[in-house]
Amino acid sequence: MESGPKYAISKEGLLKLIVLVFGCTTFALFADSGAYGSPPAKTWAFAAYIISWSISLLFYFFHVTGLARGMNCSVNFTYIGFDFIWAWLSTFHVFAASITFAININCNVSNNTKYCSEQAGSIALGFATFILYAVEAFFLKGYAPANTGYIATLRGWFKTAVLVGGAASFSLLVDSGYKWCGGGCGVGVTYALSAYCIGWTVTLLIFVAKLFMPEDKAQSKFFIMFHFGWSIISALLFITASSCFAAFMRCHDFDQEPCKKRLGGIIFGFITAILYVIDALLNRPSK
C-alpha cells in the first residue's frame, strides 16, 4: 500500500477520504438537528459516529504524512493491521449507531420539517457510512497480517456475533436495574450477571489473543483445546444465567421499559448460549 502523499490518490486513500466525508456529514446533520441530547440511546449513537470518524481521520493523517511507515512494531503488529481492525470495528459501530438512531427517532414533520429531515438524512448517511466501512475493511484485509485477518473469516465473524450477544445480555440486565429484588432473588440475579460477565470477558481475551498471537501459538494444541473448552463452559454459563434471570425477572407489565429490557436480556442470553455451542463445533480440535 502507498504511504505519504501518494496515499491520498490511491484507491485505499480515496476510499478512506469518502468514508470521512460521509461520516462527518452524518454527525454534522445529527448535531445540527439538536436531537442528540435525549434519550441516552441517541447520545450514544452521536458519540459512536464521532469516535469512529475521529480515529479514522487519525489513520488517514498518519498515512498521508508517511508516519505510518515507522509504526510497524513486528510482523504481527502492523499499522495497516490496526487500520483494518478499526475499519472492521467501525462497520459494526456505525451500523449499531444507525439502527439505534432510527429506532429512537422522534419527530413531527408538520411541526418541524428541518428537524425531521436532518435526522432522516443523518440516519441514511449513517447506513451509507456503514457500507463504506465494510468495503474499506474488505480492501484492507489483503494487506493485514494473517492473524489479524482472522476477524474477517467465518470463525471470526461468528466469534464477533457471540461477543455482541453476550454484551447485549449483561448490558440489558444492568440497564434494567438489576437490584430490583433481595434474598434468593438477589442471589440469582447476581449470579446471572456474574456468569454473563465472566463468560464474555474470557471470550474477549481469546478473541484478542487470536488477533495478535503468533500463528504457531494460536494453532497450538493447548490453545485450541482451551478455546474449545471455554466455548462449552460459556454455553453452560449463559444457559444457567439466563434461566436464573428468567426465573427472577419479576415482571407483569411488559409495556414498562425495565421489563422490556429484562426480557431482551433473557432472549439475548439464550441466543448467545446457542451461538457458543455452534462456536464450539466450529473450533473443535481436529483428530
Short mmCIF file of C-alpha atoms in Angstrom, two decimals:
data_model
loop_
_atom_site.label_atom_id
_atom_site.label_comp_id
_atom_site.label_asym_id
_atom_site.label_seq_id
_atom_site.Cartn_x
_atom_site.Cartn_y
_atom_site.Cartn_z
CA MET A 1 0.00 0.00 0.00
CA GLU A 2 1.18 3.55 -0.78
CA SER A 3 2.33 5.77 2.08
CA GLY A 4 2.92 9.51 2.10
CA PRO A 5 1.28 11.98 -0.33
CA LYS A 6 0.74 9.20 -2.92
CA TYR A 7 -1.65 7.54 -0.45
CA ALA A 8 -4.13 10.38 -1.00
CA ILE A 9 -4.64 9.39 -4.65
CA SER A 10 -4.52 5.61 -4.13
CA LYS A 11 -7.77 3.63 -4.11
CA GLU A 12 -7.38 2.97 -0.38
CA GLY A 13 -6.76 6.66 0.32
CA LEU A 14 -9.67 7.84 -1.80
CA LEU A 15 -11.98 5.30 -0.18
CA LYS A 16 -10.97 6.42 3.33
CA LEU A 17 -11.50 10.05 2.29
CA ILE A 18 -15.03 9.21 1.12
CA VAL A 19 -15.65 7.41 4.42
CA LEU A 20 -14.51 10.53 6.28
CA VAL A 21 -16.74 12.82 4.22
CA PHE A 22 -19.81 10.65 4.77
CA GLY A 23 -19.01 10.19 8.46
CA CYS A 24 -18.51 13.90 9.02
CA THR A 25 -21.77 14.77 7.26
CA THR A 26 -23.60 12.13 9.30
CA PHE A 27 -22.74 13.55 12.71
CA ALA A 28 -22.89 17.17 11.45
CA LEU A 29 -26.56 16.74 10.47
CA PHE A 30 -27.18 14.91 13.75
CA ALA A 31 -25.60 17.79 15.70
CA ASP A 32 -27.48 20.48 13.78
CA SER A 33 -30.80 18.78 14.49
CA GLY A 34 -30.10 19.03 18.23
CA ALA A 35 -31.60 15.57 18.72
CA TYR A 36 -28.58 14.01 20.40
CA GLY A 37 -29.40 15.07 23.97
CA SER A 38 -32.29 12.70 24.67
CA PRO A 39 -32.88 9.79 25.05
CA PRO A 40 -29.46 8.43 26.14
CA ALA A 41 -29.52 5.96 23.23
CA LYS A 42 -29.30 8.89 20.80
CA THR A 43 -26.43 10.37 22.76
CA TRP A 44 -24.58 7.07 22.44
CA ALA A 45 -25.25 6.94 18.69
CA PHE A 46 -23.94 10.51 18.31
CA ALA A 47 -20.78 9.62 20.25
CA ALA A 48 -20.31 6.45 18.19
CA TYR A 49 -20.39 8.43 14.94
CA ILE A 50 -17.84 10.95 16.21
CA ILE A 51 -15.46 8.38 17.70
CA SER A 52 -15.41 6.24 14.54
CA TRP A 53 -14.80 9.32 12.40
CA SER A 54 -12.11 10.82 14.64
CA ILE A 55 -9.97 7.67 14.80
CA SER A 56 -10.36 7.12 11.05
CA LEU A 57 -9.17 10.71 10.49
CA LEU A 58 -6.05 9.97 12.54
CA PHE A 59 -5.33 6.86 10.45
CA TYR A 60 -5.72 8.95 7.27
CA PHE A 61 -3.39 11.64 8.65
CA PHE A 62 -0.65 9.15 9.53
CA HIS A 63 -0.92 7.55 6.07
CA VAL A 64 -0.73 10.85 4.17
CA THR A 65 2.17 12.23 6.22
CA GLY A 66 4.15 8.99 5.86
CA LEU A 67 4.33 8.49 9.64
CA ALA A 68 2.62 5.12 9.20
CA ARG A 69 5.86 3.63 7.81
CA GLY A 70 7.56 3.84 11.20
CA MET A 71 4.63 2.50 13.22
CA ASN A 72 5.05 -1.23 12.49
CA CYS A 73 6.06 -2.99 15.70
CA SER A 74 6.54 -6.50 14.30
CA VAL A 75 5.19 -8.92 11.72
CA ASN A 76 2.07 -9.41 13.85
CA PHE A 77 1.65 -5.75 14.87
CA THR A 78 1.48 -3.68 11.70
CA TYR A 79 -0.04 -0.26 11.18
CA ILE A 80 -2.24 -1.49 8.34
CA GLY A 81 -3.37 -4.35 10.58
CA PHE A 82 -4.66 -1.86 13.13
CA ASP A 83 -6.22 0.23 10.34
CA PHE A 84 -8.04 -2.89 9.14
CA ILE A 85 -9.24 -3.71 12.66
CA TRP A 86 -10.58 -0.18 13.13
CA ALA A 87 -12.42 -0.24 9.79
CA TRP A 88 -13.92 -3.59 10.74
CA LEU A 89 -14.92 -2.38 14.22
CA SER A 90 -16.37 0.83 12.79
CA THR A 91 -18.52 -1.25 10.45
CA PHE A 92 -20.35 -2.65 13.49
CA HIS A 93 -20.10 0.56 15.50
CA VAL A 94 -21.72 2.76 12.85
CA PHE A 95 -24.28 0.09 11.94
CA ALA A 96 -25.38 -0.24 15.58
CA ALA A 97 -25.47 3.56 15.98
CA SER A 98 -27.61 3.99 12.86
CA ILE A 99 -30.08 1.33 13.99
CA THR A 100 -30.24 2.89 17.47
CA PHE A 101 -30.82 6.34 15.98
CA ALA A 102 -33.51 5.03 13.60
CA ILE A 103 -35.36 3.23 16.40
CA ASN A 104 -35.33 6.28 18.65
CA ILE A 105 -36.15 8.93 16.04
CA ASN A 106 -38.92 11.18 17.30
CA CYS A 107 -40.26 13.99 15.16
CA ASN A 108 -43.41 15.53 13.76
CA VAL A 109 -42.99 16.66 10.16
CA SER A 110 -45.92 19.06 10.35
CA ASN A 111 -44.31 20.96 13.23
CA ASN A 112 -40.63 20.97 12.27
CA THR A 113 -39.67 19.79 8.80
CA LYS A 114 -35.98 20.73 9.15
CA TYR A 115 -35.64 18.83 12.45
CA CYS A 116 -37.06 15.65 10.89
CA SER A 117 -35.28 15.92 7.56
CA GLU A 118 -31.88 16.38 9.24
CA GLN A 119 -32.43 13.33 11.42
CA ALA A 120 -33.61 11.25 8.44
CA GLY A 121 -30.63 12.42 6.39
CA SER A 122 -28.22 11.58 9.20
CA ILE A 123 -29.66 8.07 9.52
CA ALA A 124 -29.46 7.47 5.76
CA LEU A 125 -25.84 8.69 5.63
CA GLY A 126 -25.06 6.59 8.70
CA PHE A 127 -26.11 3.42 6.91
CA ALA A 128 -24.14 4.54 3.81
CA THR A 129 -21.07 5.06 6.02
CA PHE A 130 -21.54 1.58 7.46
CA ILE A 131 -21.41 0.12 3.94
CA LEU A 132 -18.31 2.18 3.10
CA TYR A 133 -16.53 0.97 6.24
CA ALA A 134 -17.36 -2.63 5.26
CA VAL A 135 -15.89 -2.06 1.78
CA GLU A 136 -12.78 -0.46 3.30
CA ALA A 137 -12.31 -3.42 5.65
CA PHE A 138 -12.59 -5.75 2.64
CA PHE A 139 -9.82 -3.86 0.79
CA LEU A 140 -7.52 -3.65 3.82
CA LYS A 141 -7.84 -7.34 4.68
CA GLY A 142 -5.40 -8.23 1.90
CA TYR A 143 -2.70 -6.02 3.46
CA ALA A 144 -3.23 -7.09 7.08
CA PRO A 145 -1.17 -9.85 8.77
CA ALA A 146 -2.69 -13.33 8.59
CA ASN A 147 -3.57 -13.41 12.29
CA THR A 148 -5.34 -10.04 12.11
CA GLY A 149 -7.38 -11.23 9.14
CA TYR A 150 -8.96 -13.82 11.45
CA ILE A 151 -11.77 -11.39 12.24
CA ALA A 152 -12.96 -11.48 8.63
CA THR A 153 -13.15 -15.28 8.46
CA LEU A 154 -16.26 -17.37 9.21
CA ARG A 155 -14.96 -18.21 12.68
CA GLY A 156 -14.03 -14.59 13.31
CA TRP A 157 -17.44 -13.28 12.27
CA PHE A 158 -19.11 -15.91 14.43
CA LYS A 159 -16.97 -15.04 17.44
CA THR A 160 -17.95 -11.41 16.92
CA ALA A 161 -21.63 -12.39 16.97
CA VAL A 162 -21.02 -14.26 20.25
CA LEU A 163 -19.38 -11.19 21.79
CA VAL A 164 -22.17 -8.88 20.63
CA GLY A 165 -24.85 -11.22 22.02
CA GLY A 166 -23.03 -11.58 25.34
CA ALA A 167 -22.54 -7.83 25.71
CA ALA A 168 -26.23 -7.22 24.96
CA SER A 169 -27.22 -9.79 27.62
CA PHE A 170 -25.43 -8.27 30.57
CA SER A 171 -25.91 -4.67 29.37
CA LEU A 172 -29.69 -5.10 29.28
CA LEU A 173 -29.63 -6.81 32.66
CA VAL A 174 -27.69 -3.92 34.24
CA ASP A 175 -29.66 -1.23 32.40
CA SER A 176 -32.96 -2.68 33.63
CA GLY A 177 -31.90 -2.08 37.23
CA TYR A 178 -30.65 -5.50 38.32
CA LYS A 179 -31.00 -4.71 42.07
CA TRP A 180 -34.79 -4.96 41.95
CA CYS A 181 -35.03 -7.86 44.40
CA GLY A 182 -33.34 -9.20 47.54
CA GLY A 183 -32.81 -12.55 49.27
CA GLY A 184 -32.74 -15.58 46.98
CA CYS A 185 -33.90 -13.45 44.08
CA GLY A 186 -30.93 -11.11 44.51
CA VAL A 187 -28.52 -14.02 44.64
CA GLY A 188 -29.97 -15.50 41.44
CA VAL A 189 -29.79 -12.23 39.50
CA THR A 190 -26.26 -11.52 40.77
CA TYR A 191 -25.20 -14.98 39.60
CA ALA A 192 -26.72 -14.29 36.18
CA LEU A 193 -24.80 -11.02 35.87
CA SER A 194 -21.54 -12.61 37.07
CA ALA A 195 -21.89 -15.59 34.71
CA TYR A 196 -22.59 -13.32 31.73
CA CYS A 197 -19.58 -11.11 32.52
CA ILE A 198 -17.13 -13.96 33.19
CA GLY A 199 -18.10 -15.87 30.05
CA TRP A 200 -17.94 -12.75 27.90
CA THR A 201 -14.67 -11.38 29.34
CA VAL A 202 -12.65 -14.56 28.83
CA THR A 203 -14.11 -14.93 25.33
CA LEU A 204 -12.99 -11.39 24.53
CA LEU A 205 -9.46 -12.22 25.73
CA ILE A 206 -9.41 -15.32 23.50
CA PHE A 207 -10.59 -13.21 20.56
CA VAL A 208 -7.85 -10.61 21.14
CA ALA A 209 -5.25 -13.38 21.53
CA LYS A 210 -6.29 -14.85 18.16
CA LEU A 211 -5.67 -11.45 16.57
CA PHE A 212 -2.23 -10.78 17.99
CA MET A 213 -0.62 -14.11 18.92
CA PRO A 214 1.94 -15.61 16.53
CA GLU A 215 0.31 -18.10 14.19
CA ASP A 216 2.15 -21.10 15.66
CA LYS A 217 0.97 -20.24 19.20
CA ALA A 218 -2.61 -19.67 18.04
CA GLN A 219 -2.61 -23.10 16.38
CA SER A 220 -1.02 -24.90 19.34
CA LYS A 221 -2.89 -27.86 20.82
CA PHE A 222 -3.19 -26.20 24.24
CA PHE A 223 -4.75 -23.01 22.88
CA ILE A 224 -7.16 -24.89 20.60
CA MET A 225 -8.29 -27.11 23.49
CA PHE A 226 -8.69 -24.13 25.80
CA HIS A 227 -10.67 -22.25 23.14
CA PHE A 228 -12.97 -25.23 22.58
CA GLY A 229 -13.39 -25.95 26.29
CA TRP A 230 -14.20 -22.36 27.14
CA SER A 231 -16.91 -22.22 24.49
CA ILE A 232 -18.57 -25.25 26.12
CA ILE A 233 -18.24 -23.73 29.60
CA SER A 234 -19.62 -20.39 28.39
CA ALA A 235 -22.61 -22.11 26.79
CA LEU A 236 -23.41 -23.66 30.19
CA LEU A 237 -22.83 -20.35 31.97
CA PHE A 238 -25.20 -18.49 29.65
CA ILE A 239 -27.90 -21.19 29.81
CA THR A 240 -27.90 -21.28 33.62
CA ALA A 241 -27.60 -17.50 33.91
CA SER A 242 -30.48 -16.88 31.50
CA SER A 243 -32.60 -19.43 33.35
CA CYS A 244 -31.97 -17.65 36.68
CA PHE A 245 -32.62 -14.29 35.06
CA ALA A 246 -35.93 -15.55 33.65
CA ALA A 247 -36.97 -17.08 36.98
CA PHE A 248 -36.41 -13.85 38.90
CA MET A 249 -37.28 -11.17 36.35
CA ARG A 250 -40.37 -10.13 38.40
CA CYS A 251 -42.34 -8.58 35.55
CA HIS A 252 -46.08 -8.45 34.94
CA ASP A 253 -46.42 -5.49 32.58
CA PHE A 254 -44.14 -5.70 29.55
CA ASP A 255 -45.18 -2.24 28.41
CA GLN A 256 -42.81 -0.93 31.09
CA GLU A 257 -39.28 -0.12 29.94
CA PRO A 258 -37.42 -2.16 32.64
CA CYS A 259 -39.46 -5.26 31.80
CA LYS A 260 -38.75 -4.89 28.09
CA LYS A 261 -35.03 -4.69 28.83
CA ARG A 262 -35.12 -7.74 31.13
CA LEU A 263 -36.97 -9.76 28.50
CA GLY A 264 -34.50 -8.62 25.86
CA GLY A 265 -31.57 -9.61 28.09
CA ILE A 266 -33.02 -13.08 28.63
CA ILE A 267 -33.62 -13.60 24.91
CA PHE A 268 -30.08 -12.48 24.05
CA GLY A 269 -28.72 -14.72 26.81
CA PHE A 270 -30.32 -17.87 25.41
CA ILE A 271 -29.38 -16.92 21.83
CA THR A 272 -25.76 -16.39 22.93
CA ALA A 273 -25.75 -19.80 24.62
CA ILE A 274 -26.76 -21.38 21.30
CA LEU A 275 -24.09 -19.36 19.49
CA TYR A 276 -21.49 -20.65 21.95
CA VAL A 277 -22.46 -24.24 21.14
CA ILE A 278 -22.05 -23.55 17.41
CA ASP A 279 -18.77 -21.74 18.13
CA ALA A 280 -17.51 -24.81 19.98
CA LEU A 281 -18.38 -27.00 16.98
CA LEU A 282 -16.54 -24.62 14.64
CA ASN A 283 -13.44 -24.64 16.86
CA ARG A 284 -13.43 -28.27 17.96
CA PRO A 285 -9.98 -29.90 17.89
CA SER A 286 -9.22 -31.91 14.79
CA LYS A 287 -8.27 -35.58 15.13
#
